[in-house]
mmCIF file of N, CA and C in Angstrom:
data_model
loop_
_atom_site.group_PDB
_atom_site.id
_atom_site.type_symbol
_atom_site.label_atom_id
_atom_site.label_comp_id
_atom_site.label_asym_id
_atom_site.label_seq_id
_atom_site.Cartn_x
_atom_site.Cartn_y
_atom_site.Cartn_z
ATOM 1 N N UNK A 21 74.670 -23.966 -55.189
ATOM 2 C CA UNK A 21 74.184 -25.294 -54.917
ATOM 3 C C UNK A 21 72.657 -25.262 -54.965
ATOM 4 N N UNK A 22 72.097 -26.310 -55.523
ATOM 5 C CA UNK A 22 70.646 -26.415 -55.606
ATOM 6 C C UNK A 22 70.056 -26.638 -54.214
ATOM 7 N N UNK A 23 68.825 -26.242 -54.054
ATOM 8 C CA UNK A 23 68.160 -26.351 -52.753
ATOM 9 C C UNK A 23 68.059 -27.809 -52.317
ATOM 10 N N UNK A 24 67.721 -28.689 -53.242
ATOM 11 C CA UNK A 24 67.573 -30.099 -52.890
ATOM 12 C C UNK A 24 68.917 -30.704 -52.466
ATOM 13 N N UNK A 25 69.991 -30.311 -53.122
ATOM 14 C CA UNK A 25 71.324 -30.794 -52.736
ATOM 15 C C UNK A 25 71.699 -30.278 -51.349
ATOM 16 N N UNK A 26 71.388 -29.033 -51.082
ATOM 17 C CA UNK A 26 71.662 -28.467 -49.762
ATOM 18 C C UNK A 26 70.898 -29.180 -48.661
ATOM 19 N N UNK A 27 69.641 -29.496 -48.934
ATOM 20 C CA UNK A 27 68.840 -30.232 -47.949
ATOM 21 C C UNK A 27 69.377 -31.646 -47.738
ATOM 22 N N UNK A 28 69.838 -32.269 -48.816
ATOM 23 C CA UNK A 28 70.396 -33.614 -48.693
ATOM 24 C C UNK A 28 71.659 -33.598 -47.840
ATOM 25 N N UNK A 29 72.516 -32.615 -48.059
ATOM 26 C CA UNK A 29 73.746 -32.502 -47.262
ATOM 27 C C UNK A 29 73.401 -32.230 -45.803
ATOM 28 N N UNK A 30 72.438 -31.339 -45.563
ATOM 29 C CA UNK A 30 72.032 -31.038 -44.188
ATOM 30 C C UNK A 30 71.476 -32.295 -43.505
ATOM 31 N N UNK A 31 70.682 -33.095 -44.228
ATOM 32 C CA UNK A 31 70.109 -34.310 -43.643
ATOM 33 C C UNK A 31 71.205 -35.300 -43.259
ATOM 34 N N UNK A 32 72.205 -35.453 -44.112
ATOM 35 C CA UNK A 32 73.306 -36.371 -43.799
ATOM 36 C C UNK A 32 74.062 -35.882 -42.568
ATOM 37 N N UNK A 33 74.338 -34.582 -42.513
ATOM 38 C CA UNK A 33 75.017 -34.012 -41.344
ATOM 39 C C UNK A 33 74.149 -34.196 -40.102
ATOM 40 N N UNK A 34 72.849 -33.939 -40.214
ATOM 41 C CA UNK A 34 71.929 -34.070 -39.079
ATOM 42 C C UNK A 34 71.923 -35.505 -38.566
ATOM 43 N N UNK A 35 71.890 -36.465 -39.476
ATOM 44 C CA UNK A 35 71.834 -37.873 -39.090
ATOM 45 C C UNK A 35 73.108 -38.288 -38.354
ATOM 46 N N UNK A 36 74.265 -37.830 -38.836
ATOM 47 C CA UNK A 36 75.525 -38.153 -38.169
ATOM 48 C C UNK A 36 75.615 -37.497 -36.797
ATOM 49 N N UNK A 37 75.161 -36.255 -36.703
ATOM 50 C CA UNK A 37 75.210 -35.540 -35.425
ATOM 51 C C UNK A 37 74.245 -36.170 -34.422
ATOM 52 N N UNK A 38 73.137 -36.712 -34.894
ATOM 53 C CA UNK A 38 72.168 -37.352 -33.990
ATOM 54 C C UNK A 38 72.838 -38.433 -33.153
ATOM 55 N N UNK A 39 73.675 -39.260 -33.775
ATOM 56 C CA UNK A 39 74.318 -40.341 -33.035
ATOM 57 C C UNK A 39 75.410 -39.831 -32.100
ATOM 58 N N UNK A 40 75.925 -38.647 -32.352
ATOM 59 C CA UNK A 40 76.894 -38.057 -31.428
ATOM 60 C C UNK A 40 76.192 -37.401 -30.239
ATOM 61 N N UNK A 41 74.973 -36.916 -30.452
ATOM 62 C CA UNK A 41 74.237 -36.194 -29.412
ATOM 63 C C UNK A 41 73.430 -37.129 -28.511
ATOM 64 N N UNK A 42 73.028 -38.284 -29.018
ATOM 65 C CA UNK A 42 72.166 -39.191 -28.246
ATOM 66 C C UNK A 42 72.676 -39.492 -26.835
ATOM 67 N N UNK A 43 73.951 -39.809 -26.621
ATOM 68 C CA UNK A 43 74.369 -40.161 -25.258
ATOM 69 C C UNK A 43 74.591 -38.966 -24.327
ATOM 70 N N UNK A 44 74.518 -37.742 -24.833
ATOM 71 C CA UNK A 44 74.762 -36.572 -23.979
ATOM 72 C C UNK A 44 73.616 -36.414 -22.987
ATOM 73 N N UNK A 45 73.935 -36.408 -21.717
ATOM 74 C CA UNK A 45 72.937 -36.223 -20.662
ATOM 75 C C UNK A 45 72.052 -37.432 -20.413
ATOM 76 N N UNK A 46 72.433 -38.574 -20.950
ATOM 77 C CA UNK A 46 71.622 -39.783 -20.782
ATOM 78 C C UNK A 46 71.799 -40.375 -19.388
ATOM 79 N N UNK A 47 70.690 -40.665 -18.742
ATOM 80 C CA UNK A 47 70.714 -41.368 -17.457
ATOM 81 C C UNK A 47 69.997 -42.685 -17.660
ATOM 82 N N UNK A 48 70.672 -43.759 -17.282
ATOM 83 C CA UNK A 48 70.083 -45.084 -17.456
ATOM 84 C C UNK A 48 69.155 -45.414 -16.289
ATOM 85 N N UNK A 49 68.354 -46.443 -16.493
ATOM 86 C CA UNK A 49 67.463 -46.887 -15.429
ATOM 87 C C UNK A 49 68.259 -47.422 -14.248
ATOM 88 N N UNK A 50 69.410 -48.001 -14.535
ATOM 89 C CA UNK A 50 70.264 -48.516 -13.468
ATOM 90 C C UNK A 50 70.812 -47.378 -12.612
ATOM 91 N N UNK A 51 71.172 -46.266 -13.236
ATOM 92 C CA UNK A 51 71.680 -45.118 -12.476
ATOM 93 C C UNK A 51 70.592 -44.496 -11.604
ATOM 94 N N UNK A 52 69.359 -44.533 -12.077
ATOM 95 C CA UNK A 52 68.231 -43.984 -11.308
ATOM 96 C C UNK A 52 67.635 -44.994 -10.334
ATOM 97 N N UNK A 53 68.156 -46.213 -10.319
ATOM 98 C CA UNK A 53 67.663 -47.282 -9.450
ATOM 99 C C UNK A 53 66.169 -47.534 -9.665
ATOM 100 N N UNK A 54 65.742 -47.467 -10.922
ATOM 101 C CA UNK A 54 64.329 -47.715 -11.226
ATOM 102 C C UNK A 54 64.216 -48.548 -12.504
ATOM 103 N N UNK A 55 64.761 -49.759 -12.451
ATOM 104 C CA UNK A 55 64.730 -50.637 -13.619
ATOM 105 C C UNK A 55 63.328 -51.227 -13.762
ATOM 106 N N UNK A 56 62.739 -51.003 -14.920
ATOM 107 C CA UNK A 56 61.403 -51.518 -15.210
ATOM 108 C C UNK A 56 61.529 -53.003 -15.547
ATOM 109 N N UNK A 57 60.728 -53.858 -14.930
ATOM 110 C CA UNK A 57 60.805 -55.290 -15.241
ATOM 111 C C UNK A 57 60.576 -55.543 -16.737
ATOM 112 N N UNK A 58 61.450 -56.372 -17.292
ATOM 113 C CA UNK A 58 61.351 -56.695 -18.714
ATOM 114 C C UNK A 58 62.194 -55.809 -19.600
ATOM 115 N N UNK A 59 62.860 -54.810 -19.022
ATOM 116 C CA UNK A 59 63.725 -53.943 -19.820
ATOM 117 C C UNK A 59 65.171 -54.103 -19.354
ATOM 118 N N UNK A 60 66.067 -53.655 -20.200
ATOM 119 C CA UNK A 60 67.488 -53.737 -19.892
ATOM 120 C C UNK A 60 67.847 -52.610 -18.929
ATOM 121 N N UNK A 61 68.773 -52.872 -18.021
ATOM 122 C CA UNK A 61 69.162 -51.854 -17.035
ATOM 123 C C UNK A 61 69.817 -50.647 -17.690
ATOM 124 N N UNK A 62 70.380 -50.824 -18.883
ATOM 125 C CA UNK A 62 71.041 -49.706 -19.559
ATOM 126 C C UNK A 62 70.085 -48.884 -20.420
ATOM 127 N N UNK A 63 68.802 -49.181 -20.384
ATOM 128 C CA UNK A 63 67.813 -48.402 -21.127
ATOM 129 C C UNK A 63 67.675 -47.019 -20.498
ATOM 130 N N UNK A 64 67.357 -46.007 -21.302
ATOM 131 C CA UNK A 64 67.208 -44.655 -20.745
ATOM 132 C C UNK A 64 66.069 -44.590 -19.724
ATOM 133 N N UNK A 65 66.301 -43.832 -18.659
ATOM 134 C CA UNK A 65 65.245 -43.653 -17.664
ATOM 135 C C UNK A 65 64.154 -42.738 -18.222
ATOM 136 N N UNK A 66 64.560 -41.664 -18.877
ATOM 137 C CA UNK A 66 63.631 -40.735 -19.526
ATOM 138 C C UNK A 66 64.226 -40.369 -20.880
ATOM 139 N N UNK A 67 63.495 -40.639 -21.947
ATOM 140 C CA UNK A 67 63.957 -40.287 -23.282
ATOM 141 C C UNK A 67 63.412 -38.909 -23.614
ATOM 142 N N UNK A 68 64.288 -37.953 -23.783
ATOM 143 C CA UNK A 68 63.896 -36.567 -24.058
ATOM 144 C C UNK A 68 64.091 -36.281 -25.544
ATOM 145 N N UNK A 69 63.129 -36.702 -26.343
ATOM 146 C CA UNK A 69 63.236 -36.593 -27.804
ATOM 147 C C UNK A 69 63.312 -35.134 -28.256
ATOM 148 N N UNK A 70 62.501 -34.277 -27.670
ATOM 149 C CA UNK A 70 62.478 -32.872 -28.101
ATOM 150 C C UNK A 70 63.834 -32.213 -27.867
ATOM 151 N N UNK A 71 64.432 -32.459 -26.729
ATOM 152 C CA UNK A 71 65.741 -31.882 -26.395
ATOM 153 C C UNK A 71 66.821 -32.417 -27.336
ATOM 154 N N UNK A 72 66.788 -33.719 -27.599
ATOM 155 C CA UNK A 72 67.789 -34.337 -28.462
ATOM 156 C C UNK A 72 67.657 -33.823 -29.893
ATOM 157 N N UNK A 73 66.436 -33.754 -30.420
ATOM 158 C CA UNK A 73 66.238 -33.291 -31.792
ATOM 159 C C UNK A 73 66.587 -31.817 -31.938
ATOM 160 N N UNK A 74 66.288 -31.015 -30.932
ATOM 161 C CA UNK A 74 66.638 -29.596 -30.983
ATOM 162 C C UNK A 74 68.152 -29.410 -30.944
ATOM 163 N N UNK A 75 68.830 -30.115 -30.047
ATOM 164 C CA UNK A 75 70.278 -30.014 -29.951
ATOM 165 C C UNK A 75 70.938 -30.507 -31.248
ATOM 166 N N UNK A 76 70.411 -31.597 -31.804
ATOM 167 C CA UNK A 76 70.941 -32.129 -33.056
ATOM 168 C C UNK A 76 70.766 -31.123 -34.183
ATOM 169 N N UNK A 77 69.612 -30.486 -34.264
ATOM 170 C CA UNK A 77 69.348 -29.513 -35.318
ATOM 171 C C UNK A 77 70.260 -28.302 -35.214
ATOM 172 N N UNK A 78 70.495 -27.828 -33.998
ATOM 173 C CA UNK A 78 71.363 -26.658 -33.813
ATOM 174 C C UNK A 78 72.807 -26.984 -34.180
ATOM 175 N N UNK A 79 73.323 -28.112 -33.701
ATOM 176 C CA UNK A 79 74.706 -28.488 -34.002
ATOM 177 C C UNK A 79 74.869 -28.747 -35.498
ATOM 178 N N UNK A 80 73.893 -29.427 -36.120
ATOM 179 C CA UNK A 80 73.965 -29.695 -37.556
ATOM 180 C C UNK A 80 73.906 -28.399 -38.356
ATOM 181 N N UNK A 81 73.112 -27.436 -37.918
ATOM 182 C CA UNK A 81 73.031 -26.152 -38.612
ATOM 183 C C UNK A 81 74.360 -25.394 -38.533
ATOM 184 N N UNK A 82 75.022 -25.455 -37.394
ATOM 185 C CA UNK A 82 76.328 -24.797 -37.260
ATOM 186 C C UNK A 82 77.361 -25.454 -38.173
ATOM 187 N N UNK A 83 77.378 -26.783 -38.212
ATOM 188 C CA UNK A 83 78.322 -27.499 -39.078
ATOM 189 C C UNK A 83 78.006 -27.221 -40.540
ATOM 190 N N UNK A 84 76.740 -27.251 -40.906
ATOM 191 C CA UNK A 84 76.350 -26.967 -42.287
ATOM 192 C C UNK A 84 76.697 -25.528 -42.665
ATOM 193 N N UNK A 85 76.456 -24.610 -41.759
ATOM 194 C CA UNK A 85 76.806 -23.211 -42.029
ATOM 195 C C UNK A 85 78.295 -23.021 -42.248
ATOM 196 N N UNK A 86 79.111 -23.689 -41.436
ATOM 197 C CA UNK A 86 80.564 -23.598 -41.612
ATOM 198 C C UNK A 86 80.973 -24.209 -42.948
ATOM 199 N N UNK A 87 80.372 -25.333 -43.316
ATOM 200 C CA UNK A 87 80.671 -25.972 -44.596
ATOM 201 C C UNK A 87 80.240 -25.077 -45.760
ATOM 202 N N UNK A 88 79.081 -24.446 -45.645
ATOM 203 C CA UNK A 88 78.568 -23.572 -46.707
ATOM 204 C C UNK A 88 79.453 -22.341 -46.874
ATOM 205 N N UNK A 89 79.843 -21.723 -45.770
ATOM 206 C CA UNK A 89 80.710 -20.539 -45.836
ATOM 207 C C UNK A 89 82.079 -20.908 -46.411
ATOM 208 N N UNK A 90 82.625 -22.042 -45.987
ATOM 209 C CA UNK A 90 83.932 -22.470 -46.496
ATOM 210 C C UNK A 90 83.873 -22.725 -47.996
ATOM 211 N N UNK A 91 82.791 -23.299 -48.465
ATOM 212 C CA UNK A 91 82.679 -23.594 -49.891
ATOM 213 C C UNK A 91 82.313 -22.391 -50.729
ATOM 214 N N UNK A 92 81.440 -21.536 -50.217
ATOM 215 C CA UNK A 92 80.942 -20.412 -51.001
ATOM 216 C C UNK A 92 81.904 -19.226 -51.000
ATOM 217 N N UNK A 93 82.386 -18.839 -49.848
ATOM 218 C CA UNK A 93 83.189 -17.621 -49.746
ATOM 219 C C UNK A 93 84.694 -17.871 -49.834
ATOM 220 N N UNK A 94 85.145 -19.048 -49.407
ATOM 221 C CA UNK A 94 86.585 -19.324 -49.416
ATOM 222 C C UNK A 94 86.982 -20.317 -50.497
ATOM 223 N N UNK A 95 86.033 -20.897 -51.177
ATOM 224 C CA UNK A 95 86.314 -21.805 -52.274
ATOM 225 C C UNK A 95 86.943 -23.125 -51.863
ATOM 226 N N UNK A 96 86.747 -23.524 -50.628
ATOM 227 C CA UNK A 96 87.312 -24.785 -50.149
ATOM 228 C C UNK A 96 86.345 -25.910 -50.496
ATOM 229 N N UNK A 97 86.859 -26.947 -51.154
ATOM 230 C CA UNK A 97 86.034 -28.082 -51.548
ATOM 231 C C UNK A 97 86.720 -29.388 -51.201
ATOM 232 N N UNK A 98 86.128 -30.486 -51.652
ATOM 233 C CA UNK A 98 86.684 -31.795 -51.348
ATOM 234 C C UNK A 98 88.035 -32.012 -52.012
ATOM 235 N N UNK A 99 88.281 -31.375 -53.153
ATOM 236 C CA UNK A 99 89.567 -31.528 -53.833
ATOM 237 C C UNK A 99 90.707 -30.848 -53.074
ATOM 238 N N UNK A 100 90.390 -29.989 -52.124
ATOM 239 C CA UNK A 100 91.411 -29.314 -51.326
ATOM 240 C C UNK A 100 91.844 -30.131 -50.118
ATOM 241 N N UNK A 101 91.139 -31.206 -49.819
ATOM 242 C CA UNK A 101 91.513 -32.059 -48.694
ATOM 243 C C UNK A 101 92.731 -32.890 -49.074
ATOM 244 N N UNK A 102 93.593 -33.189 -48.109
ATOM 245 C CA UNK A 102 94.774 -33.993 -48.440
ATOM 246 C C UNK A 102 94.375 -35.425 -48.798
ATOM 247 N N UNK A 103 95.159 -36.003 -49.694
ATOM 248 C CA UNK A 103 94.904 -37.385 -50.114
ATOM 249 C C UNK A 103 95.635 -38.305 -49.143
ATOM 250 N N UNK A 104 94.894 -39.147 -48.460
ATOM 251 C CA UNK A 104 95.471 -40.013 -47.444
ATOM 252 C C UNK A 104 95.920 -41.329 -48.054
ATOM 253 N N UNK A 105 95.114 -41.883 -48.943
ATOM 254 C CA UNK A 105 95.429 -43.182 -49.548
ATOM 255 C C UNK A 105 96.044 -42.947 -50.921
ATOM 256 N N UNK A 106 97.261 -43.455 -51.164
ATOM 257 C CA UNK A 106 97.866 -43.280 -52.484
ATOM 258 C C UNK A 106 97.055 -43.989 -53.561
ATOM 259 N N UNK A 107 97.030 -43.411 -54.729
ATOM 260 C CA UNK A 107 96.304 -43.994 -55.839
ATOM 261 C C UNK A 107 94.879 -43.515 -55.956
ATOM 262 N N UNK A 108 94.440 -42.660 -55.074
ATOM 263 C CA UNK A 108 93.074 -42.143 -55.138
ATOM 264 C C UNK A 108 93.058 -40.665 -55.529
ATOM 265 N N UNK A 109 94.025 -40.261 -56.345
ATOM 266 C CA UNK A 109 94.072 -38.868 -56.778
ATOM 267 C C UNK A 109 92.869 -38.574 -57.656
ATOM 268 N N UNK A 110 92.308 -37.380 -57.554
ATOM 269 C CA UNK A 110 91.150 -37.049 -58.399
ATOM 270 C C UNK A 110 91.562 -36.985 -59.866
ATOM 271 N N UNK A 111 90.655 -37.417 -60.711
ATOM 272 C CA UNK A 111 90.910 -37.397 -62.161
ATOM 273 C C UNK A 111 90.672 -36.009 -62.697
ATOM 274 N N UNK A 112 91.483 -35.622 -63.634
ATOM 275 C CA UNK A 112 91.345 -34.298 -64.231
ATOM 276 C C UNK A 112 90.389 -34.315 -65.392
#
Protein backbone atom coordinates (compact mmCIF):
# COMPACT_ATOMS: atom_id res chain seq x y z
CA UNK A 1 0.00 0.00 0.00
CA UNK A 2 1.23 3.48 -0.82
CA UNK A 3 2.15 5.77 2.05
CA UNK A 4 -0.51 8.33 1.15
CA UNK A 5 -3.22 5.63 1.05
CA UNK A 6 -2.09 4.35 4.44
CA UNK A 7 -2.26 7.84 5.91
CA UNK A 8 -5.72 8.36 4.44
CA UNK A 9 -6.98 5.12 5.98
CA UNK A 10 -5.42 6.02 9.34
CA UNK A 11 -7.06 9.48 9.23
CA UNK A 12 -10.49 7.97 8.57
CA UNK A 13 -10.02 5.49 11.42
CA UNK A 14 -8.75 8.29 13.70
CA UNK A 15 -11.75 10.48 12.89
CA UNK A 16 -14.24 7.68 13.64
CA UNK A 17 -12.47 6.76 16.88
CA UNK A 18 -12.48 10.42 17.98
CA UNK A 19 -16.28 10.40 18.23
CA UNK A 20 -16.19 7.16 20.21
CA UNK A 21 -13.58 8.51 22.64
CA UNK A 22 -15.04 12.00 23.21
CA UNK A 23 -17.62 11.01 25.87
CA UNK A 24 -15.20 8.82 27.86
CA UNK A 25 -14.51 10.45 31.22
CA UNK A 26 -16.60 13.50 30.39
CA UNK A 27 -17.99 15.46 33.33
CA UNK A 28 -20.62 18.05 32.57
CA UNK A 29 -20.97 21.41 34.24
CA UNK A 30 -24.23 20.20 35.74
CA UNK A 31 -22.48 17.24 37.39
CA UNK A 32 -19.84 19.56 38.86
CA UNK A 33 -22.52 22.05 40.00
CA UNK A 34 -20.66 24.87 38.26
CA UNK A 35 -22.78 25.93 35.30
CA UNK A 36 -21.31 29.01 33.64
CA UNK A 37 -24.00 31.60 32.84
CA UNK A 38 -24.79 31.59 29.13
CA UNK A 39 -23.71 28.00 28.57
CA UNK A 40 -25.65 24.77 28.44
CA UNK A 41 -25.62 22.62 31.59
CA UNK A 42 -24.48 19.63 29.52
CA UNK A 43 -21.32 21.41 28.35
CA UNK A 44 -18.04 19.86 29.52
CA UNK A 45 -16.70 21.22 32.79
CA UNK A 46 -13.09 20.75 31.63
CA UNK A 47 -12.21 19.87 28.04
CA UNK A 48 -9.04 17.77 28.07
CA UNK A 49 -7.99 17.96 24.42
CA UNK A 50 -4.51 16.49 24.93
CA UNK A 51 -5.88 13.41 26.72
CA UNK A 52 -8.62 12.89 24.13
CA UNK A 53 -6.28 13.26 21.13
CA UNK A 54 -3.69 10.95 22.69
CA UNK A 55 -6.27 8.28 23.51
CA UNK A 56 -7.76 8.61 20.02
CA UNK A 57 -4.34 8.25 18.40
CA UNK A 58 -3.46 5.14 20.41
CA UNK A 59 -6.79 3.39 19.76
CA UNK A 60 -6.67 4.32 16.05
CA UNK A 61 -3.10 3.02 15.79
CA UNK A 62 -4.12 -0.32 17.31
CA UNK A 63 -7.08 -0.64 14.91
CA UNK A 64 -4.94 0.38 11.94
CA UNK A 65 -2.22 -2.07 12.97
CA UNK A 66 -4.73 -4.91 13.19
CA UNK A 67 -6.14 -3.97 9.78
CA UNK A 68 -2.63 -3.77 8.27
CA UNK A 69 -1.57 -7.15 9.70
CA UNK A 70 -4.81 -8.79 8.57
CA UNK A 71 -4.37 -7.46 5.05
CA UNK A 72 -0.62 -7.91 4.68
CA UNK A 73 0.11 -11.20 6.43
CA UNK A 74 -3.23 -13.02 6.31
CA UNK A 75 -4.54 -11.69 3.00
CA UNK A 76 -7.90 -10.65 4.42
CA UNK A 77 -9.56 -7.90 2.40
CA UNK A 78 -12.95 -6.35 1.80
CA UNK A 79 -13.90 -9.12 -0.65
CA UNK A 80 -13.63 -11.62 2.22
CA UNK A 81 -16.39 -9.92 4.21
CA UNK A 82 -19.83 -11.51 3.97
CA UNK A 83 -22.32 -9.90 1.62
CA UNK A 84 -25.25 -8.64 3.66
CA UNK A 85 -27.38 -7.05 0.94
CA UNK A 86 -28.28 -9.29 -2.01
CA UNK A 87 -27.35 -7.93 -5.40
CA UNK A 88 -24.17 -6.23 -4.24
CA UNK A 89 -21.79 -9.03 -5.19
CA UNK A 90 -18.37 -7.79 -6.31
CA UNK A 91 -17.81 -7.77 -10.06
CA UNK A 92 -15.18 -10.05 -11.44
